[in-house]
C-alpha cells in the first residue's frame, strides 16, 4: 500500500483535483446545515458515481460502528451495506437493551469505549442533540443517523439525490410535505437542504402536527416561499413536483388519545393523482402505515421504494466524505495508467486500483 501511494497514478490523482473531490471542513456530519450548496452537489455527484459502481474497496482495513439506540431498518441496513460494499467491516448493535447502557452506562462512556475500536461511528438516538454531543466527546467521526425529532442528514442527502434524479434538477421545485411535520426530522432536514435551491413548500398537517415555528422562521429568514394547509386536496397535488408523505409517529406521542385522533387524517389514494403533473414523484422516508394506500404502489409516480435504494449510494458518498478517503474516477482506463507509467519510466509500476 505504501508503494501504491508513491505510484505515478496516485501522484497524478493528488495533483489533478478533477479526479477526486475534497471532503467537508467538519469532521462529523450531525446536521444538514453543516453542508454548503457546494458540499451537497459534490456528495450527490459522488453518489451518482457509486450508483454506477458501488463495489469500491476504499475502506479496506477500516471498521465502522453502527450504534442504534432506536429501532431502524432502512437506515441501519443501508449504512451497513454501504460499509461492506466499500470494503470495510461493521460492528455495533441495533437494540440498546442488549448493551451496557441498560446497566446505566452514560452515552459519553459508550462513545468513548466504542471509539477505541473503530474508525467511524454511525449513530441513531432518541434524544435530540445526542449526535452533536457524541461528536464533542470523541475524535472519531460521527454520522448522525437520526436524533429524536431533530435532524436526519443522511436521509436528506438521499432525498436530494432522489429529487435530482427524478426531476433532472434541484432548483425551483414545488414540494408538498404531508403528515407529521411537527416531529418529522426528515422534513425538518429537507427544508434546510433544499434552502439552497429556491423551492416553494406546501405544508399540510393537522393543527396538532403543524410545522414548528423554528422551521417556518428559517424559511422566512432565507426568503423561502411556503403555504400552510390543513386539508389535503387534489388541487394542491396538481401543483406539486415532489409529494413528500410522512408517517404519524406513534413513538413521539405522550398522549395516545391524540395519536389516535390524527393517525389516519391524510391518506393518499391512487385516484387523487389522476390530474397530477407528469413529473410528479411521491417520496416517503418509510416505514409507512396507512398514509399511502397500496393502490398507489403500481403508479409510475410512486418512487419511495427506489428512494430507499438511493440511500445506499448517498450513504456511501457520506461515509467516504467523513472518512477523508479520496473519491476519484475509477473509470480511468488501464491504457491511460500504462501510458502514465511509461511516461514516468516506472517499469515496476503497480496499480492501486
Short mmCIF file of C-alpha atoms in Angstrom, two decimals:
data_model
loop_
_atom_site.label_atom_id
_atom_site.label_comp_id
_atom_site.label_asym_id
_atom_site.label_seq_id
_atom_site.Cartn_x
_atom_site.Cartn_y
_atom_site.Cartn_z
CA UNK A 1 0.00 0.00 0.00
CA UNK A 2 2.88 2.34 0.74
CA UNK A 3 4.26 1.60 -2.71
CA UNK A 4 0.86 2.30 -4.22
CA UNK A 5 0.72 5.70 -2.52
CA UNK A 6 4.04 6.58 -4.16
CA UNK A 7 2.92 5.42 -7.62
CA UNK A 8 2.57 7.86 -10.52
CA UNK A 9 -1.18 7.27 -10.63
CA UNK A 10 -1.64 8.34 -7.02
CA UNK A 11 0.54 11.39 -7.58
CA UNK A 12 -1.48 12.20 -10.67
CA UNK A 13 -4.74 11.96 -8.71
CA UNK A 14 -3.36 14.05 -5.88
CA UNK A 15 -2.21 16.85 -8.20
CA UNK A 16 -5.14 16.90 -10.60
CA UNK A 17 -8.12 17.89 -8.46
CA UNK A 18 -10.66 16.91 -11.12
CA UNK A 19 -10.01 13.25 -10.31
CA UNK A 20 -11.45 13.44 -6.81
CA UNK A 21 -13.45 15.70 -4.57
CA UNK A 22 -12.40 17.34 -1.32
CA UNK A 23 -14.31 16.49 1.89
CA UNK A 24 -16.27 18.94 4.00
CA UNK A 25 -14.40 21.02 6.56
CA UNK A 26 -16.26 19.49 9.51
CA UNK A 27 -15.07 16.13 10.83
CA UNK A 28 -18.55 14.78 11.66
CA UNK A 29 -21.93 15.07 9.99
CA UNK A 30 -24.51 15.79 12.68
CA UNK A 31 -26.74 18.30 10.87
CA UNK A 32 -27.51 19.14 7.27
CA UNK A 33 -26.86 22.82 7.96
CA UNK A 34 -23.14 21.99 8.06
CA UNK A 35 -23.30 21.42 4.29
CA UNK A 36 -22.91 24.26 1.83
CA UNK A 37 -24.53 24.12 -1.58
CA UNK A 38 -21.17 23.01 -2.98
CA UNK A 39 -20.92 20.23 -0.37
CA UNK A 40 -24.37 18.94 -1.28
CA UNK A 41 -23.74 18.95 -5.02
CA UNK A 42 -20.38 17.21 -4.54
CA UNK A 43 -21.87 14.47 -2.37
CA UNK A 44 -24.70 13.92 -4.86
CA UNK A 45 -22.17 13.68 -7.68
CA UNK A 46 -20.24 11.08 -5.71
CA UNK A 47 -23.49 9.20 -5.03
CA UNK A 48 -24.03 9.05 -8.78
CA UNK A 49 -20.56 7.51 -9.18
CA UNK A 50 -21.29 4.95 -6.51
CA UNK A 51 -24.55 4.02 -8.19
CA UNK A 52 -22.59 3.31 -11.37
CA UNK A 53 -20.09 1.19 -9.43
CA UNK A 54 -20.98 0.54 -5.76
CA UNK A 55 -18.23 -2.01 -5.05
CA UNK A 56 -15.08 0.00 -4.31
CA UNK A 57 -12.58 -1.15 -1.73
CA UNK A 58 -11.71 2.27 -0.34
CA UNK A 59 -12.46 1.27 3.28
CA UNK A 60 -10.32 -1.85 3.32
CA UNK A 61 -8.88 -2.33 6.79
CA UNK A 62 -11.35 0.14 8.34
CA UNK A 63 -14.05 -0.61 10.92
CA UNK A 64 -17.32 1.30 11.35
CA UNK A 65 -19.67 1.05 14.34
CA UNK A 66 -23.42 1.32 13.91
CA UNK A 67 -24.87 2.33 17.27
CA UNK A 68 -28.65 2.29 17.02
CA UNK A 69 -30.26 3.23 20.31
CA UNK A 70 -33.56 3.48 18.43
CA UNK A 71 -35.19 0.97 16.01
CA UNK A 72 -34.28 1.18 12.33
CA UNK A 73 -34.48 -0.97 9.22
CA UNK A 74 -33.57 1.00 6.08
CA UNK A 75 -31.08 3.41 7.65
CA UNK A 76 -29.13 0.77 9.55
CA UNK A 77 -29.10 -1.80 6.76
CA UNK A 78 -28.17 0.72 4.08
CA UNK A 79 -25.31 2.11 6.18
CA UNK A 80 -24.03 -1.39 6.93
CA UNK A 81 -24.33 -2.39 3.27
CA UNK A 82 -22.52 0.80 2.29
CA UNK A 83 -19.58 -0.03 4.57
CA UNK A 84 -19.46 -3.63 3.32
CA UNK A 85 -19.54 -2.61 -0.34
CA UNK A 86 -16.73 -0.17 0.36
CA UNK A 87 -14.59 -2.97 1.75
CA UNK A 88 -14.89 -2.09 5.43
CA UNK A 89 -16.20 -4.06 8.39
CA UNK A 90 -19.11 -3.32 10.72
CA UNK A 91 -19.61 -3.80 14.43
CA UNK A 92 -22.40 -2.41 16.59
CA UNK A 93 -25.89 -3.03 17.90
CA UNK A 94 -29.49 -2.45 16.91
CA UNK A 95 -31.02 -2.91 20.36
CA UNK A 96 -29.75 -0.70 23.16
CA UNK A 97 -31.29 -3.02 25.75
CA UNK A 98 -28.52 -5.53 25.00
CA UNK A 99 -25.74 -3.03 25.78
CA UNK A 100 -24.25 -1.57 28.94
CA UNK A 101 -26.49 1.48 28.57
CA UNK A 102 -29.22 -0.73 30.06
CA UNK A 103 -26.98 -1.02 33.13
CA UNK A 104 -26.70 2.74 33.44
CA UNK A 105 -23.65 3.46 31.30
CA UNK A 106 -23.68 7.05 30.06
CA UNK A 107 -23.70 7.98 26.39
CA UNK A 108 -20.30 9.59 26.85
CA UNK A 109 -18.75 6.40 28.19
CA UNK A 110 -20.35 4.29 25.44
CA UNK A 111 -18.98 6.60 22.74
CA UNK A 112 -15.50 6.70 24.29
CA UNK A 113 -15.35 2.91 24.63
CA UNK A 114 -16.50 2.28 21.07
CA UNK A 115 -14.04 4.90 19.81
CA UNK A 116 -11.22 2.61 20.96
CA UNK A 117 -12.20 0.05 18.32
CA UNK A 118 -13.39 1.88 15.21
CA UNK A 119 -12.59 4.49 12.58
CA UNK A 120 -16.17 5.81 12.19
CA UNK A 121 -19.34 5.86 14.31
CA UNK A 122 -22.82 5.91 12.77
CA UNK A 123 -25.37 6.62 15.50
CA UNK A 124 -29.13 6.89 15.93
CA UNK A 125 -30.51 8.10 19.25
CA UNK A 126 -33.91 9.11 20.60
CA UNK A 127 -32.57 12.28 22.25
CA UNK A 128 -32.26 15.47 20.22
CA UNK A 129 -28.67 16.68 20.15
CA UNK A 130 -27.20 13.28 21.02
CA UNK A 131 -25.13 13.08 17.83
CA UNK A 132 -23.67 16.54 18.32
CA UNK A 133 -22.79 15.67 21.92
CA UNK A 134 -21.10 12.46 20.74
CA UNK A 135 -19.05 14.41 18.20
CA UNK A 136 -17.79 16.65 21.02
CA UNK A 137 -16.52 13.85 23.25
CA UNK A 138 -14.59 11.81 20.66
CA UNK A 139 -12.09 12.36 17.87
CA UNK A 140 -13.69 9.60 15.77
CA UNK A 141 -16.00 11.00 13.06
CA UNK A 142 -19.72 10.74 13.88
CA UNK A 143 -22.50 10.40 11.31
CA UNK A 144 -25.93 11.26 12.67
CA UNK A 145 -28.42 8.60 11.59
CA UNK A 146 -31.27 10.47 13.33
CA UNK A 147 -31.54 12.13 16.73
CA UNK A 148 -35.10 12.32 18.03
CA UNK A 149 -37.25 14.81 16.14
CA UNK A 150 -34.22 16.93 15.32
CA UNK A 151 -32.09 16.01 12.29
CA UNK A 152 -31.54 13.18 9.81
CA UNK A 153 -28.85 14.45 7.40
CA UNK A 154 -28.19 11.19 5.53
CA UNK A 155 -31.92 10.88 4.78
CA UNK A 156 -31.80 14.42 3.43
CA UNK A 157 -28.94 13.52 1.10
CA UNK A 158 -30.77 10.52 -0.29
CA UNK A 159 -33.93 12.63 -0.63
CA UNK A 160 -31.99 15.28 -2.54
CA UNK A 161 -30.42 12.62 -4.72
CA UNK A 162 -33.88 11.15 -5.44
CA UNK A 163 -35.26 14.59 -6.29
CA UNK A 164 -32.34 15.37 -8.57
CA UNK A 165 -32.66 12.01 -10.35
CA UNK A 166 -36.39 12.27 -10.93
CA UNK A 167 -36.62 15.97 -11.76
CA UNK A 168 -33.30 16.45 -13.52
CA UNK A 169 -32.63 19.43 -11.25
CA UNK A 170 -32.99 20.71 -7.69
CA UNK A 171 -33.93 24.31 -8.43
CA UNK A 172 -37.35 25.99 -8.50
CA UNK A 173 -39.43 22.99 -7.43
CA UNK A 174 -42.81 22.88 -5.69
CA UNK A 175 -42.55 20.46 -2.77
CA UNK A 176 -45.58 19.39 -0.73
CA UNK A 177 -44.98 17.86 2.70
CA UNK A 178 -47.85 15.92 4.27
CA UNK A 179 -48.48 14.45 7.71
CA UNK A 180 -46.35 14.68 10.83
CA UNK A 181 -44.47 17.93 10.29
CA UNK A 182 -44.01 18.61 13.99
CA UNK A 183 -41.92 15.58 14.92
CA UNK A 184 -40.72 14.62 11.43
CA UNK A 185 -36.94 15.05 11.44
CA UNK A 186 -36.78 14.16 7.74
CA UNK A 187 -38.89 17.16 6.71
CA UNK A 188 -37.01 19.49 9.06
CA UNK A 189 -33.71 18.47 7.48
CA UNK A 190 -35.06 18.58 3.93
CA UNK A 191 -36.15 22.20 4.34
CA UNK A 192 -32.56 23.12 5.20
CA UNK A 193 -31.10 21.01 2.40
CA UNK A 194 -33.42 22.49 -0.21
CA UNK A 195 -32.88 26.07 1.01
CA UNK A 196 -30.03 26.48 -1.50
CA UNK A 197 -32.29 25.78 -4.48
CA UNK A 198 -35.23 28.23 -4.36
CA UNK A 199 -38.06 25.82 -3.51
CA UNK A 200 -41.71 26.55 -2.76
CA UNK A 201 -43.13 24.44 0.07
CA UNK A 202 -46.69 23.41 0.87
CA UNK A 203 -47.04 22.24 4.49
CA UNK A 204 -50.10 20.04 5.06
CA UNK A 205 -50.72 18.91 8.63
CA UNK A 206 -53.39 18.93 11.32
CA UNK A 207 -53.02 21.69 13.87
CA UNK A 208 -51.53 19.25 16.38
CA UNK A 209 -48.70 18.35 13.95
CA UNK A 210 -48.13 21.57 12.02
CA UNK A 211 -44.65 22.67 11.02
CA UNK A 212 -42.85 24.20 14.05
CA UNK A 213 -42.11 27.91 14.16
CA UNK A 214 -38.39 27.19 14.07
CA UNK A 215 -38.61 25.78 10.55
CA UNK A 216 -41.01 28.49 9.36
CA UNK A 217 -38.72 31.17 10.75
CA UNK A 218 -35.87 29.55 8.86
CA UNK A 219 -37.90 29.80 5.65
CA UNK A 220 -38.70 33.47 6.34
CA UNK A 221 -35.06 34.26 7.05
CA UNK A 222 -33.90 32.65 3.80
CA UNK A 223 -36.67 34.00 1.59
CA UNK A 224 -38.26 30.60 1.01
CA UNK A 225 -41.92 30.66 -0.04
CA UNK A 226 -44.32 28.37 1.83
CA UNK A 227 -48.04 27.82 2.31
CA UNK A 228 -49.80 26.05 5.17
CA UNK A 229 -52.93 23.90 4.86
CA UNK A 230 -54.94 21.52 6.99
CA UNK A 231 -56.79 19.98 4.01
CA UNK A 232 -55.08 17.51 1.67
CA UNK A 233 -56.69 18.24 -1.70
CA UNK A 234 -56.14 17.31 -5.33
CA UNK A 235 -55.73 20.99 -6.20
CA UNK A 236 -52.56 21.12 -4.12
CA UNK A 237 -51.31 17.80 -5.51
CA UNK A 238 -51.82 19.06 -9.06
CA UNK A 239 -49.43 21.96 -8.44
CA UNK A 240 -46.73 19.73 -6.94
CA UNK A 241 -43.45 18.35 -8.30
CA UNK A 242 -42.45 16.34 -5.22
CA UNK A 243 -45.11 14.95 -2.86
CA UNK A 244 -43.37 14.04 0.39
CA UNK A 245 -45.61 11.86 2.55
CA UNK A 246 -44.78 11.12 6.19
CA UNK A 247 -45.96 8.71 8.86
CA UNK A 248 -47.63 9.98 12.01
CA UNK A 249 -45.08 8.68 14.51
CA UNK A 250 -46.73 6.93 17.41
CA UNK A 251 -43.44 6.77 19.33
CA UNK A 252 -43.26 10.59 19.53
CA UNK A 253 -46.62 10.96 21.31
CA UNK A 254 -47.01 11.05 25.06
CA UNK A 255 -50.81 11.26 24.71
CA UNK A 256 -52.04 8.17 22.83
CA UNK A 257 -55.54 9.63 22.50
CA UNK A 258 -54.06 12.48 20.50
CA UNK A 259 -52.26 9.97 18.29
CA UNK A 260 -55.48 8.08 17.63
CA UNK A 261 -57.18 11.32 16.56
CA UNK A 262 -54.61 12.19 13.90
CA UNK A 263 -53.01 8.92 12.77
CA UNK A 264 -55.21 8.47 9.68
CA UNK A 265 -56.05 12.07 8.93
CA UNK A 266 -54.36 12.05 5.48
CA UNK A 267 -54.35 9.06 3.14
CA UNK A 268 -53.03 9.31 -0.42
CA UNK A 269 -55.08 7.22 -2.85
CA UNK A 270 -54.32 6.49 -6.47
CA UNK A 271 -57.35 8.31 -7.87
CA UNK A 272 -56.09 11.52 -6.27
CA UNK A 273 -53.19 11.51 -8.76
CA UNK A 274 -55.19 11.40 -11.99
CA UNK A 275 -54.62 15.06 -12.88
CA UNK A 276 -51.19 15.47 -11.33
CA UNK A 277 -48.12 16.65 -13.22
CA UNK A 278 -46.23 14.15 -15.36
CA UNK A 279 -43.05 14.83 -13.45
CA UNK A 280 -44.67 14.35 -10.02
CA UNK A 281 -42.89 11.82 -7.83
CA UNK A 282 -44.07 10.55 -4.46
CA UNK A 283 -41.44 10.20 -1.75
CA UNK A 284 -41.69 8.77 1.74
CA UNK A 285 -38.88 8.16 4.27
CA UNK A 286 -40.65 4.91 5.31
CA UNK A 287 -41.93 2.93 7.06
CA UNK A 288 -45.46 3.72 6.01
CA UNK A 289 -48.54 2.76 7.96
CA UNK A 290 -51.80 3.90 6.34
CA UNK A 291 -50.83 7.24 4.76
CA UNK A 292 -50.22 5.80 1.27
CA UNK A 293 -52.81 3.34 0.00
CA UNK A 294 -51.39 0.21 -1.59
CA UNK A 295 -53.07 1.01 -4.91
CA UNK A 296 -50.53 3.83 -5.31
CA UNK A 297 -47.62 1.37 -5.45
CA UNK A 298 -48.17 0.48 -9.11
CA UNK A 299 -48.39 4.10 -10.19
CA UNK A 300 -45.17 5.12 -12.02
CA UNK A 301 -45.16 8.30 -9.95
CA UNK A 302 -44.58 6.29 -6.77
CA UNK A 303 -40.86 6.49 -6.06
CA UNK A 304 -40.46 5.56 -2.38
CA UNK A 305 -39.00 2.08 -2.97
CA UNK A 306 -36.38 3.44 -5.40
CA UNK A 307 -35.81 6.29 -2.94
CA UNK A 308 -34.81 3.77 -0.27
CA UNK A 309 -32.40 2.13 -2.73
CA UNK A 310 -30.79 5.51 -3.38
CA UNK A 311 -29.93 5.57 0.31
CA UNK A 312 -27.13 3.08 -0.29
CA UNK A 313 -25.33 5.31 -2.77
CA UNK A 314 -25.89 8.53 -0.84
CA UNK A 315 -24.58 6.92 2.33
CA UNK A 316 -21.54 5.53 0.56
CA UNK A 317 -20.74 9.08 -0.54
CA UNK A 318 -21.29 10.42 3.00
CA UNK A 319 -19.11 7.72 4.60
CA UNK A 320 -16.22 8.46 2.28
CA UNK A 321 -16.71 12.18 2.81
CA UNK A 322 -16.48 11.81 6.56
CA UNK A 323 -13.73 9.22 6.46
CA UNK A 324 -11.48 11.51 4.40
CA UNK A 325 -10.91 8.97 1.68
CA UNK A 326 -10.19 10.10 -1.86
CA UNK A 327 -13.17 9.68 -4.15
CA UNK A 328 -11.69 9.57 -7.56
CA UNK A 329 -12.63 8.45 -11.03
CA UNK A 330 -12.38 4.67 -11.01
CA UNK A 331 -13.16 4.64 -14.69
CA UNK A 332 -9.58 5.70 -15.53
CA UNK A 333 -8.58 3.07 -18.08
CA UNK A 334 -5.68 0.67 -17.74
CA UNK A 335 -4.44 2.09 -21.03
CA UNK A 336 -4.09 5.54 -19.53
CA UNK A 337 -2.45 4.10 -16.45
CA UNK A 338 0.13 2.17 -18.51
CA UNK A 339 0.77 5.22 -20.63
CA UNK A 340 1.40 7.24 -17.46
CA UNK A 341 3.81 4.57 -16.22
CA UNK A 342 5.70 4.71 -19.49
CA UNK A 343 5.98 8.45 -19.23
CA UNK A 344 7.41 8.12 -15.73
CA UNK A 345 9.65 5.21 -16.85
CA UNK A 346 8.46 3.11 -13.98
CA UNK A 347 8.80 -0.42 -15.27
CA UNK A 348 7.60 -1.92 -12.00
CA UNK A 349 4.63 0.44 -11.52
CA UNK A 350 1.67 -1.37 -9.98
CA UNK A 351 -1.91 -0.10 -9.98
CA UNK A 352 -3.52 0.65 -6.62
CA UNK A 353 -6.97 0.02 -8.12
#
